[in-house]
Every structure is written in C-alpha cells, then in structure tokens.
Amino acid sequence: MEVIISHIGADFDSLASMIAAQKLYPRAKLYFTGPPERAVREFMNLYKDFIQVEYARDPKHLNITRLIIVDCRNPFRLGNFKDLVTSPQVEVIIFDHHPPSQECIKGDINEVEIVGATATMLMKKLIEKEIRLSPLEATVMALGIYEETGSLLFSSTTPDDARMVAELLGMGVNLQTVSDFIFQYLNEEQRKLLNDLILSSYVLKIKGFQILIARSKTEKFLEGVALVTHRLMDLERMDAVFIIVEMGDRVHMAARSIRPAIDVNHVMKFFGGGGHATASSAVVKGLSLTDIENKLKKALQRSVIPQTSARDMMSHPVKTIELKEDTSLNNAFEAMQRFGHFSLPVMKDGKLTGIIDRIDVDKARSHGYGNAPLSVYMSKPVVTSQADVSVFQLQSIMMEKGVSCLPILDGENLVGIVTRQDVLEAIHKRDLKAHKIEKPIDRLKKLPEHIRELLITCGKIGDKLKMPVYVVGGFVRDLLLGVENLDIDLVAEGDGILFGEYLAKHLGGRHKFHEKFGTSIVILPDEMHIDVASSRTEYYTRPAALPEVTESSVKQDLYRRDFTINALAIRLNRRYYGEVLDFFGCRKDLANGVVRVLHPMSFLDDPTRILRAVKFEQRYQFRMDPGTENQLRDALSKNIFDHVSAERIRNEFIEILQEARPLPTVKRMDQLKILRLIHKNINLDSRMIEVFEAATGAIVQFSELLKKEGAKSWIIYFNVLVMRLEPNEIKEIGERFHVPGDIISRVSFDKNRIHEIIRVLCSRNLKTSEIYRILDGLSIETMIFIIARTRMRGVGTRILQYLNNIRHIKPLITGETLKKWGITAGPAYKEILRILFDAQLDGQIKTESGAREFYESRLKSLVVADKKKKKNG
C-alpha cells in the first residue's frame, strides 16, 4: 500500500501538496495524521465528496510499503506514522520546503527546495510532466500557496511561488473560494483569547527590534492559535510576535516575524518546535508559563541577529550652522553649498535648537529674503531620534512626522544625522550589515606574507587606539578583481596622524604628516610607503579647485572618492578583519564592469576624474555607465580643464602613459577629443596606432634594460604621441606643462632627424663607428621609439648592437696618451681622438702601439697643419 501524509494539524499547503503528490503517485491514498486546522476541516466538510482523505488511528494495520511525506520532515509531527519512517520495509519519499534541522527524516528520496510553499515545488513537477488540474484542484493548490506565503507578501516568497499562482489562475482557480478560506474570522473563543493576549502583552526590545510577547491560559484545548497569532501581529505591527498559551497539561507556542533577522523557526527549536523563518510553533510539556517565558527571552537574545541602529548608519560628525543674532538664510545657503547638504541642524550654545531645509531656503531667497534671520525660518522643535533606535523605527518616525532627515542624539548631545536615503538603502538592502559583503579571506590569505602581516598589524594598532581602521581604494578593488596591487592606502576613523605615528614607531619606519589634510605617510625600512588618512569629507569652493577637508565618517570618506569601484573598504580590526564595506553598490559595478561616478557634480568638482574614468574603463575593459559618460561629455563641453593647473593635467597623462597598454586609453581619449588638452594638433591616426602597438612590444622586449637604465616607458609613448608635431610645438607642450628639462631632453623634437637616423641605420655595409656616431647622445627612450617607429628590422638590430656592445667600448687613446706622445694640446686634439676612436671601433686599432702607428701614418699632418695655423695667426 502507498500512503501520502503530512504533519499533524494539516494546513492548506499540506492538503494541496498531498493532492499534487497523488497526481505523481496515483495509486497512493491520502491520510491525515491528526485533526487538520479548522479552515481545512471546514473546507473538507464541503468538498469531501470530491477530495478523498482518510484518518488513520493505527497505520500499522495498513501494510504500507511506500510512505510519501509532504510539507514535513520532522518525525515528531507525524503522529502515529513516525515509527514507519525508520522501518526497512517502507520506502520513504519526502517533498518539503522547510529549512533543515537535526531531527529531519532522511528518506530514500528527498526532494527539498527553498520556496514559499511545498505546493509550489510540486506544482512545478506537475507542469514538467504536463499534468493538468481540475478547477477545484487548482483552487486547493492556490489556497496552499497563498496561505503559506501570506498571499505572496511574506519575505519567504520566491518568484516560483508567483509563477505557479499564475499557472493555477490559468487552470480556473476560484478566487472567491480562496478569499473565503484565507481571510478567516475569529470565533468567540478565539476573540476572547486574542483579547486576553492583548491585555497581557508587553514589548521586549532586543538588539534594536521590538518583539511582542503575550501569554494566556485556558482550561481546554483551543484550536486556531496560529490564526490568533496572525491577528495579533496585524493589530500590533511589531517586528515579531510570540504567544504562549497554557491549555491543560500542555503549553502551545506560536510565533510570527516580518524581519529576516528574527528567525522564529530557529527560536522554536529551543522548545522542540519548528516551521519557517517567518512562522513557527511548538508544544511544550513540563514547564510553567513563567519558565517558558524566561527561556524564550534567553533564546531570543541568542538567536536574534543585531539590528541596524541609527548609530550604525548615521553620518558623523554632523555639519551644522551656529545660530547667532546676525545669522541669515544666505549664511545657511552658503553652508549647504559648502557641504553639499540639503538640511542643516542649527546649534546654539552647543545645543540643537532647530533645523533648516534647502527647499525653505531656496523659496525664501527666490522672494528676496536671503538676508532674513535664520531663526525665523528654521523648523522647531526638531524631530530627533536616539542613537540606539532601529532602522524600522526611524522609518516609522519619518513617515509619521513627514521629515527627510533625523538628527541623532545620545542623551542631549548631537552625535549624527540620518537621511531618508540612508533609511531606504538600509531597508531595501535588508540591513547595512548585509552590505558588508562576505569576507574575501581566501584572497587576503594569498597576499604576500609581508603584506598580510602588515594588514594584521594595522588592525592591532587600530584596536589599541580604539580606532576603526580600513584599507581602501585601489587595493580593495584589485583584490576583489584578482589583480596584483600592493599600494596600501589606509583610513583611520579618528586621528590618522596619530595612527600613522604609532604605525611608524611599531614598524621602525619614518613618519611624515600633513596636518591640514589629516594625512600621514609611513615610510618603512625597505622604503615601502603606506598612506594613512583620517576619514574625511571634501567640499569644493569652486569648480576644479583643490578640495577643502573636514572630519567625517568612513562612509562619507568613501563617498568623496571618484568612482564606485574605488569606494570599497576592508576593515582590519581583529574582530572585523576582512569585512568589506560597500555602501554604494560598488561590488555590483565591479561584477558588471561599470565605471560610475558617485554623484553628478563629480567631474565639475575635479575634472582630472575625466582622465581617470577613461583610464579605469580601458585598464579593466570596463565601460562607463550612460549617466557617467553624459556627465563627462557635458563637463568637457564647458571647457572645465581651463580651471585645472597644467601640472595636475600633466601628472594624470603621465599615469595613463605608464599603463601596461596605454593605447586603448589613448584611442578612447582621442574619441572623446581629450588629446587636444595636450596640443590642439594631436590627432591619432592609423600610423600612430601602429607605432603605439610596436612601442608596447619593444618596451616588453627591453624591459630589463629600461629598468636597469632608469628609463621611463611613458616617455617612449609620449614620443609616439607627438611624432607628428613640429619641434616648436613640442617645445610649447614642455613649457605649458612645466615638463622638467631632464625629461624634455629624452623627447625626440626633430622628426627630420629621426628620419635621417633611420635612413643611416638602414644603410648597407655600415661601419661600427657610423652606428656609434648616429646614436651617441640619444636617450634610451628615443632609441626604443625609433625601433617602434620603423618597419625596417635592420634598424632594431643595429640599435640593439649599440645598446648591448658598442656604447660600452672605452677609447684606448685619451688626451693624456697624446701628451705622452709629445703632441702639443690644440684644436686638433678633438679630431684626432675622434678618428682614433672610430678606427678602434672599426677594428683598425687594437693596441696603443697600433694606434701610434695609425697616428704617424695618417694623422700627423693634422698636427702640422694646426701648428702652421697658429704661426700664421
């Protein structure tokens, strides 16, 4: 015999799942393991002629060979059927959607899926097998899904639940029937119980949540406790509700939760119960109401995940405006522009006395009241909140009071401010703690040992100074991308200079600091540099100006950065080591390959971000999101670089040319017409692109030589960039961008000279001395550029010959040698030495005596001529 069962107190999900399972196992019979819930019982009273479900008091007499269990894996909820699950003669098949627990039955076949209802997963199987349902069967299936998911409103609802409801609607679901049985009325006894629970209830505040606990007592068993709990939840709108009802010799518990952080299934396991994260129950024997209540409080303290509070999400320190007799709306407007805020708390004598909103300021100024006293227009009394209030309580306050921000107090002291955006981000990302994404411990472990030890040490020093410490920016970005980057930038939420001082002392390094910016540089004994900053925010007094800096939180510090991909932080303190902070969807942009600015004024505040946007886009083969690119083009149309110093533009261009492959970035800059910032006549053409690519190959080929000689690859690329310009135009670039003389000397000014060098090096039967004379005095960078510039292989071979051998040959004969030969110093000296060295290079001279013979036979006449010249002169 094959039997399909579910748990005691079967609900509509149980009944629906049993019916669906019978479609898959048509020989099986349906059995209730005990009395079903009242609503199911009433439904069966109407439809028992169409849906055959039997009651089995003693299943041992049924000779069961296959037991199909739906919507349950807990043997203690199967009544008299529980012993059969361990029988070797019985094949056990399970269909369930509940989370796993220690007591879970291990069937021969286990079909478990985390969806809102077991009916959903079985409905999916019916669709796969193209099994149709009658309208009545579809109605029962819809009842199961609607009941179990709270009409698709519970947080446990999945897309599959909604899709299966849509399929069922197409099969003829009677929605009136669904409504009649889902939205049940309380009977007289249930109403009395609800009233008793309301009168006995109290609110327990645990980890930022408000949890309602209610208790009651009745002499006889009362069904529908789950329904009463649901009604109590609707009336009180708490984060969770727990009810404890003594009925005879047993205590029935039921719970509902609307917060993922309060998993009532986990809590009920302390009492031998179970269910879902959002709805669960238990039956307890041998404990009094008071004992259970005390045990419940302890279980909640252990189980509830800490809630995000105002303290976790607030911005601090708070930017405020001091109220004086002459403080006007114009003063408030200037402060708002300075800090980029839309609301400012108003302080007087250290106390919060009001708040002013940007909308009110703009409206008053538009009517000519900019000089009006601030005290007249500020809002008071101020709606505030305490620092330990949860994000959901903040949401309620904002909705009730209609405010867009809340100053946060600790007692009477202003300690932070929370905006409407902060609250919405926290709620819709589940929790601020939820977007501290998983710790990239594996990647941290793969860092070089000295870097790992350094990061751990920074965390220890932060703990000692009681400062949160983070590694931020490019290091974090590249760590998550799997790209090597050992440049460490730290942010200390506190005094970064003090932190840098302690770090330098601990590591035996040197410490430099900039008090105005709150920054430090720690220079380790191996000359490695670590940048340390106090968490800070920046504001710009005008477009393209250097920023002014004020103290702030790490969130605000990250917000001031150029792009989301650079606004990540990893905490280093021991307790939180490896925790990644992502306030702005940074990891999502990393995953999607998007370069996105953090705010619309970003390029106007700092135009050099335009160059960095293109650099990051091409370095990682990312793309700018449309909004960012539109803002970039708009900033360029405003000639925003006219306000930027030449040195800052120069340094950003140098960084771009220092990229491993700068060509993609250069091509993108040409497309955006950014290359004209260097010179109006620079236009990238196909030949220049070809030379850029060849230069990259040459730089890789000669990388060791370039490193040994201290040559700079960016100068080679710069030579390519200006290869079409005239000497005076290149000189103009050097002067405009204040390029140091030692750099300019390594740039090839004269393109005609470059053509001549290439022509000579291509000549046949070229002597060694001719190679030396044509290349002597050229920089390494110019020679590598020439190799890239020409398609003639012989040119590269002869330059390589010069670099590896010829340039290292030392002259056998010097001026001292000529004196020793008795040759009087004179104008001919230079020419004689040149000719002798050329002969040496060409193999005609190998010893000093051979050089003397060469001189006597070929060069002595130069000295005679020189003497005659002096005598006649």
mmCIF file of N, CA and C in Angstrom, residues 337-418:
data_model
loop_
_atom_site.group_PDB
_atom_site.id
_atom_site.type_symbol
_atom_site.label_atom_id
_atom_site.label_comp_id
_atom_site.label_asym_id
_atom_site.label_seq_id
_atom_site.Cartn_x
_atom_site.Cartn_y
_atom_site.Cartn_z
ATOM 1 N N GLN A 337 25.783 74.749 0.422
ATOM 2 C CA GLN A 337 26.588 74.578 -0.793
ATOM 3 C C GLN A 337 27.972 74.051 -0.467
ATOM 4 N N ARG A 338 28.507 74.547 0.623
ATOM 5 C CA ARG A 338 29.855 74.168 1.024
ATOM 6 C C ARG A 338 29.943 72.682 1.340
ATOM 7 N N PHE A 339 28.936 72.168 2.060
ATOM 8 C CA PHE A 339 28.968 70.780 2.494
ATOM 9 C C PHE A 339 28.170 69.847 1.590
ATOM 10 N N GLY A 340 27.402 70.400 0.638
ATOM 11 C CA GLY A 340 26.592 69.571 -0.247
ATOM 12 C C GLY A 340 25.422 68.918 0.447
ATOM 13 N N HIS A 341 24.898 69.558 1.521
ATOM 14 C CA HIS A 341 23.775 69.003 2.272
ATOM 15 C C HIS A 341 22.491 69.749 1.937
ATOM 16 N N PHE A 342 21.345 69.057 2.116
ATOM 17 C CA PHE A 342 20.049 69.669 1.870
ATOM 18 C C PHE A 342 19.340 70.060 3.162
ATOM 19 N N SER A 343 19.891 69.649 4.283
ATOM 20 C CA SER A 343 19.354 70.058 5.587
ATOM 21 C C SER A 343 20.528 70.296 6.520
ATOM 22 N N LEU A 344 20.385 71.283 7.394
ATOM 23 C CA LEU A 344 21.438 71.577 8.362
ATOM 24 C C LEU A 344 20.829 71.767 9.750
ATOM 25 N N PRO A 345 21.299 71.002 10.748
ATOM 26 C CA PRO A 345 20.902 71.280 12.121
ATOM 27 C C PRO A 345 21.438 72.646 12.554
ATOM 28 N N VAL A 346 20.640 73.347 13.317
ATOM 29 C CA VAL A 346 21.013 74.675 13.807
ATOM 30 C C VAL A 346 21.360 74.555 15.286
ATOM 31 N N MET A 347 22.562 75.014 15.655
ATOM 32 C CA MET A 347 23.037 74.878 17.027
ATOM 33 C C MET A 347 23.130 76.240 17.701
ATOM 34 N N LYS A 348 22.892 76.248 19.003
ATOM 35 C CA LYS A 348 23.081 77.454 19.796
ATOM 36 C C LYS A 348 23.599 77.040 21.157
ATOM 37 N N ASP A 349 24.773 77.584 21.495
ATOM 38 C CA ASP A 349 25.418 77.253 22.773
ATOM 39 C C ASP A 349 25.579 75.748 22.955
ATOM 40 N N GLY A 350 25.944 75.052 21.856
ATOM 41 C CA GLY A 350 26.199 73.626 21.935
ATOM 42 C C GLY A 350 24.967 72.751 21.957
ATOM 43 N N LYS A 351 23.771 73.324 21.843
ATOM 44 C CA LYS A 351 22.532 72.561 21.887
ATOM 45 C C LYS A 351 21.792 72.682 20.563
ATOM 46 N N LEU A 352 21.128 71.591 20.166
ATOM 47 C CA LEU A 352 20.320 71.593 18.950
ATOM 48 C C LEU A 352 19.076 72.438 19.192
ATOM 49 N N THR A 353 18.911 73.457 18.358
ATOM 50 C CA THR A 353 17.780 74.363 18.575
ATOM 51 C C THR A 353 16.819 74.427 17.395
ATOM 52 N N GLY A 354 17.220 73.902 16.235
ATOM 53 C CA GLY A 354 16.340 73.935 15.070
ATOM 54 C C GLY A 354 16.986 73.187 13.915
ATOM 55 N N ILE A 355 16.295 73.173 12.776
ATOM 56 C CA ILE A 355 16.843 72.569 11.564
ATOM 57 C C ILE A 355 16.312 73.368 10.375
ATOM 58 N N ILE A 356 17.151 73.557 9.369
ATOM 59 C CA ILE A 356 16.752 74.336 8.202
ATOM 60 C C ILE A 356 16.878 73.460 6.958
ATOM 61 N N ASP A 357 15.875 73.529 6.097
ATOM 62 C CA ASP A 357 15.804 72.709 4.900
ATOM 63 C C ASP A 357 16.119 73.533 3.665
ATOM 64 N N ARG A 358 16.775 72.937 2.677
ATOM 65 C CA ARG A 358 17.184 73.644 1.465
ATOM 66 C C ARG A 358 15.972 74.196 0.697
ATOM 67 N N ILE A 359 14.875 73.441 0.690
ATOM 68 C CA ILE A 359 13.686 73.901 -0.033
ATOM 69 C C ILE A 359 13.197 75.227 0.553
ATOM 70 N N ASP A 360 13.177 75.324 1.888
ATOM 71 C CA ASP A 360 12.728 76.558 2.539
ATOM 72 C C ASP A 360 13.680 77.712 2.242
ATOM 73 N N VAL A 361 14.984 77.389 2.236
ATOM 74 C CA VAL A 361 15.984 78.429 1.970
ATOM 75 C C VAL A 361 15.833 78.953 0.540
ATOM 76 N N ASP A 362 15.713 78.040 -0.423
ATOM 77 C CA ASP A 362 15.588 78.451 -1.823
ATOM 78 C C ASP A 362 14.324 79.262 -2.057
ATOM 79 N N LYS A 363 13.245 78.840 -1.432
ATOM 80 C CA LYS A 363 11.968 79.545 -1.610
ATOM 81 C C LYS A 363 12.077 80.975 -1.061
ATOM 82 N N ALA A 364 12.651 81.119 0.132
ATOM 83 C CA ALA A 364 12.781 82.444 0.739
ATOM 84 C C ALA A 364 13.720 83.329 -0.080
ATOM 85 N N ARG A 365 14.823 82.779 -0.546
ATOM 86 C CA ARG A 365 15.779 83.578 -1.313
ATOM 87 C C ARG A 365 15.194 84.001 -2.655
ATOM 88 N N SER A 366 14.373 83.106 -3.254
ATOM 89 C CA SER A 366 13.758 83.470 -4.546
ATOM 90 C C SER A 366 12.810 84.662 -4.414
ATOM 91 N N HIS A 367 12.311 84.920 -3.202
ATOM 92 C CA HIS A 367 11.437 86.068 -2.954
ATOM 93 C C HIS A 367 12.197 87.249 -2.356
ATOM 94 N N GLY A 368 13.526 87.137 -2.351
ATOM 95 C CA GLY A 368 14.332 88.260 -1.890
ATOM 96 C C GLY A 368 14.552 88.316 -0.397
ATOM 97 N N TYR A 369 14.355 87.189 0.301
ATOM 98 C CA TYR A 369 14.514 87.200 1.753
ATOM 99 C C TYR A 369 15.802 86.500 2.197
ATOM 100 N N GLY A 370 16.822 86.538 1.381
ATOM 101 C CA GLY A 370 18.071 85.874 1.727
ATOM 102 C C GLY A 370 18.715 86.409 2.985
ATOM 103 N N ASN A 371 18.502 87.676 3.284
ATOM 104 C CA ASN A 371 19.102 88.280 4.489
ATOM 105 C C ASN A 371 18.211 88.148 5.717
ATOM 106 N N ALA A 372 17.088 87.453 5.570
ATOM 107 C CA ALA A 372 16.181 87.276 6.711
ATOM 108 C C ALA A 372 16.855 86.418 7.771
ATOM 109 N N PRO A 373 16.506 86.626 9.047
ATOM 110 C CA PRO A 373 17.128 85.844 10.125
ATOM 111 C C PRO A 373 16.825 84.354 9.987
ATOM 112 N N LEU A 374 17.829 83.555 10.193
ATOM 113 C CA LEU A 374 17.666 82.106 10.126
ATOM 114 C C LEU A 374 16.669 81.619 11.178
ATOM 115 N N SER A 375 16.680 82.254 12.335
ATOM 116 C CA SER A 375 15.823 81.815 13.439
ATOM 117 C C SER A 375 14.343 81.862 13.072
ATOM 118 N N VAL A 376 13.974 82.714 12.129
ATOM 119 C CA VAL A 376 12.557 82.854 11.742
ATOM 120 C C VAL A 376 12.121 81.685 10.871
ATOM 121 N N TYR A 377 13.004 81.193 10.023
ATOM 122 C CA TYR A 377 12.633 80.181 9.024
ATOM 123 C C TYR A 377 12.987 78.755 9.424
ATOM 124 N N MET A 378 13.830 78.569 10.429
ATOM 125 C CA MET A 378 14.205 77.202 10.810
ATOM 126 C C MET A 378 13.031 76.498 11.471
ATOM 127 N N SER A 379 12.991 75.170 11.330
ATOM 128 C CA SER A 379 11.924 74.363 11.933
ATOM 129 C C SER A 379 12.277 74.053 13.383
ATOM 130 N N LYS A 380 11.296 74.183 14.251
ATOM 131 C CA LYS A 380 11.466 73.853 15.661
ATOM 132 C C LYS A 380 10.090 73.584 16.265
ATOM 133 N N PRO A 381 9.982 72.728 17.267
ATOM 134 C CA PRO A 381 11.055 71.877 17.796
ATOM 135 C C PRO A 381 11.483 70.836 16.766
ATOM 136 N N VAL A 382 12.695 70.341 16.930
ATOM 137 C CA VAL A 382 13.274 69.419 15.952
ATOM 138 C C VAL A 382 12.829 67.987 16.256
ATOM 139 N N VAL A 383 12.423 67.280 15.203
ATOM 140 C CA VAL A 383 12.131 65.845 15.342
ATOM 141 C C VAL A 383 13.471 65.107 15.354
ATOM 142 N N THR A 384 13.747 64.397 16.430
ATOM 143 C CA THR A 384 15.041 63.720 16.583
ATOM 144 C C THR A 384 14.825 62.249 16.925
ATOM 145 N N SER A 385 15.918 61.539 17.029
ATOM 146 C CA SER A 385 15.873 60.143 17.454
ATOM 147 C C SER A 385 17.128 59.846 18.255
ATOM 148 N N GLN A 386 17.038 58.816 19.066
ATOM 149 C CA GLN A 386 18.197 58.394 19.843
ATOM 150 C C GLN A 386 19.052 57.425 19.022
ATOM 151 N N ALA A 387 20.287 57.264 19.430
ATOM 152 C CA ALA A 387 21.260 56.508 18.630
ATOM 153 C C ALA A 387 20.971 55.009 18.582
ATOM 154 N N ASP A 388 20.234 54.473 19.575
ATOM 155 C CA ASP A 388 20.000 53.028 19.600
ATOM 156 C C ASP A 388 18.704 52.622 18.912
ATOM 157 N N VAL A 389 18.013 53.553 18.286
ATOM 158 C CA VAL A 389 16.744 53.274 17.613
ATOM 159 C C VAL A 389 17.010 52.509 16.313
ATOM 160 N N SER A 390 16.152 51.522 16.006
ATOM 161 C CA SER A 390 16.363 50.684 14.825
ATOM 162 C C SER A 390 15.974 51.411 13.547
ATOM 163 N N VAL A 391 16.428 50.859 12.434
ATOM 164 C CA VAL A 391 16.141 51.466 11.130
ATOM 165 C C VAL A 391 14.645 51.472 10.851
ATOM 166 N N PHE A 392 13.927 50.449 11.318
ATOM 167 C CA PHE A 392 12.494 50.400 11.057
ATOM 168 C C PHE A 392 11.739 51.417 11.908
ATOM 169 N N GLN A 393 12.242 51.678 13.111
ATOM 170 C CA GLN A 393 11.646 52.738 13.925
ATOM 171 C C GLN A 393 11.919 54.106 13.304
ATOM 172 N N LEU A 394 13.106 54.261 12.741
ATOM 173 C CA LEU A 394 13.417 55.511 12.038
ATOM 174 C C LEU A 394 12.461 55.711 10.869
ATOM 175 N N GLN A 395 12.188 54.619 10.154
ATOM 176 C CA GLN A 395 11.251 54.692 9.037
ATOM 177 C C GLN A 395 9.875 55.146 9.515
ATOM 178 N N SER A 396 9.412 54.590 10.628
ATOM 179 C CA SER A 396 8.099 54.959 11.163
ATOM 180 C C SER A 396 8.045 56.426 11.550
ATOM 181 N N ILE A 397 9.117 56.922 12.182
ATOM 182 C CA ILE A 397 9.166 58.328 12.595
ATOM 183 C C ILE A 397 9.091 59.236 11.375
ATOM 184 N N MET A 398 9.870 58.887 10.334
ATOM 185 C CA MET A 398 9.891 59.718 9.126
ATOM 186 C C MET A 398 8.536 59.734 8.437
ATOM 187 N N MET A 399 7.874 58.577 8.379
ATOM 188 C CA MET A 399 6.562 58.528 7.744
ATOM 189 C C MET A 399 5.532 59.311 8.552
ATOM 190 N N GLU A 400 5.589 59.170 9.866
ATOM 191 C CA GLU A 400 4.596 59.822 10.730
ATOM 192 C C GLU A 400 4.782 61.332 10.760
ATOM 193 N N LYS A 401 6.046 61.773 10.845
ATOM 194 C CA LYS A 401 6.331 63.207 11.002
ATOM 195 C C LYS A 401 6.568 63.918 9.671
ATOM 196 N N GLY A 402 6.762 63.155 8.593
ATOM 197 C CA GLY A 402 6.974 63.774 7.291
ATOM 198 C C GLY A 402 8.285 64.513 7.157
ATOM 199 N N VAL A 403 9.356 63.995 7.798
ATOM 200 C CA VAL A 403 10.667 64.647 7.747
ATOM 201 C C VAL A 403 11.599 63.855 6.845
ATOM 202 N N SER A 404 12.571 64.546 6.265
ATOM 203 C CA SER A 404 13.501 63.897 5.338
ATOM 204 C C SER A 404 14.813 63.508 5.995
ATOM 205 N N CYS A 405 15.053 63.989 7.200
ATOM 206 C CA CYS A 405 16.266 63.605 7.923
ATOM 207 C C CYS A 405 16.009 63.701 9.419
ATOM 208 N N LEU A 406 16.801 62.964 10.167
ATOM 209 C CA LEU A 406 16.642 62.936 11.625
ATOM 210 C C LEU A 406 17.994 63.162 12.294
ATOM 211 N N PRO A 407 18.144 64.244 13.040
ATOM 212 C CA PRO A 407 19.333 64.384 13.886
ATOM 213 C C PRO A 407 19.310 63.282 14.955
ATOM 214 N N ILE A 408 20.455 62.683 15.198
ATOM 215 C CA ILE A 408 20.554 61.576 16.144
ATOM 216 C C ILE A 408 21.237 62.066 17.419
ATOM 217 N N LEU A 409 20.587 61.814 18.536
ATOM 218 C CA LEU A 409 21.084 62.284 19.825
ATOM 219 C C LEU A 409 21.554 61.120 20.678
ATOM 220 N N ASP A 410 22.547 61.398 21.486
ATOM 221 C CA ASP A 410 22.949 60.486 22.557
ATOM 222 C C ASP A 410 22.724 61.268 23.839
ATOM 223 N N GLY A 411 21.577 61.020 24.454
ATOM 224 C CA GLY A 411 21.146 61.927 25.524
ATOM 225 C C GLY A 411 20.670 63.214 24.895
ATOM 226 N N GLU A 412 21.349 64.322 25.207
ATOM 227 C CA GLU A 412 21.021 65.612 24.597
ATOM 228 C C GLU A 412 22.070 66.046 23.589
ATOM 229 N N ASN A 413 23.102 65.221 23.409
ATOM 230 C CA ASN A 413 24.208 65.595 22.521
ATOM 231 C C ASN A 413 23.943 65.115 21.091
ATOM 232 N N LEU A 414 24.171 66.001 20.136
ATOM 233 C CA LEU A 414 24.031 65.662 18.720
ATOM 234 C C LEU A 414 25.245 64.841 18.291
ATOM 235 N N VAL A 415 25.004 63.584 17.856
ATOM 236 C CA VAL A 415 26.117 62.702 17.519
ATOM 237 C C VAL A 415 26.102 62.259 16.057
ATOM 238 N N GLY A 416 25.001 62.517 15.346
ATOM 239 C CA GLY A 416 24.942 62.085 13.952
ATOM 240 C C GLY A 416 23.662 62.548 13.292
ATOM 241 N N ILE A 417 23.521 62.187 12.024
ATOM 242 C CA ILE A 417 22.297 62.527 11.293
ATOM 243 C C ILE A 417 22.002 61.398 10.309
ATOM 244 N N VAL A 418 20.722 61.065 10.162
ATOM 245 C CA VAL A 418 20.278 60.014 9.248
ATOM 246 C C VAL A 418 19.311 60.624 8.250
#
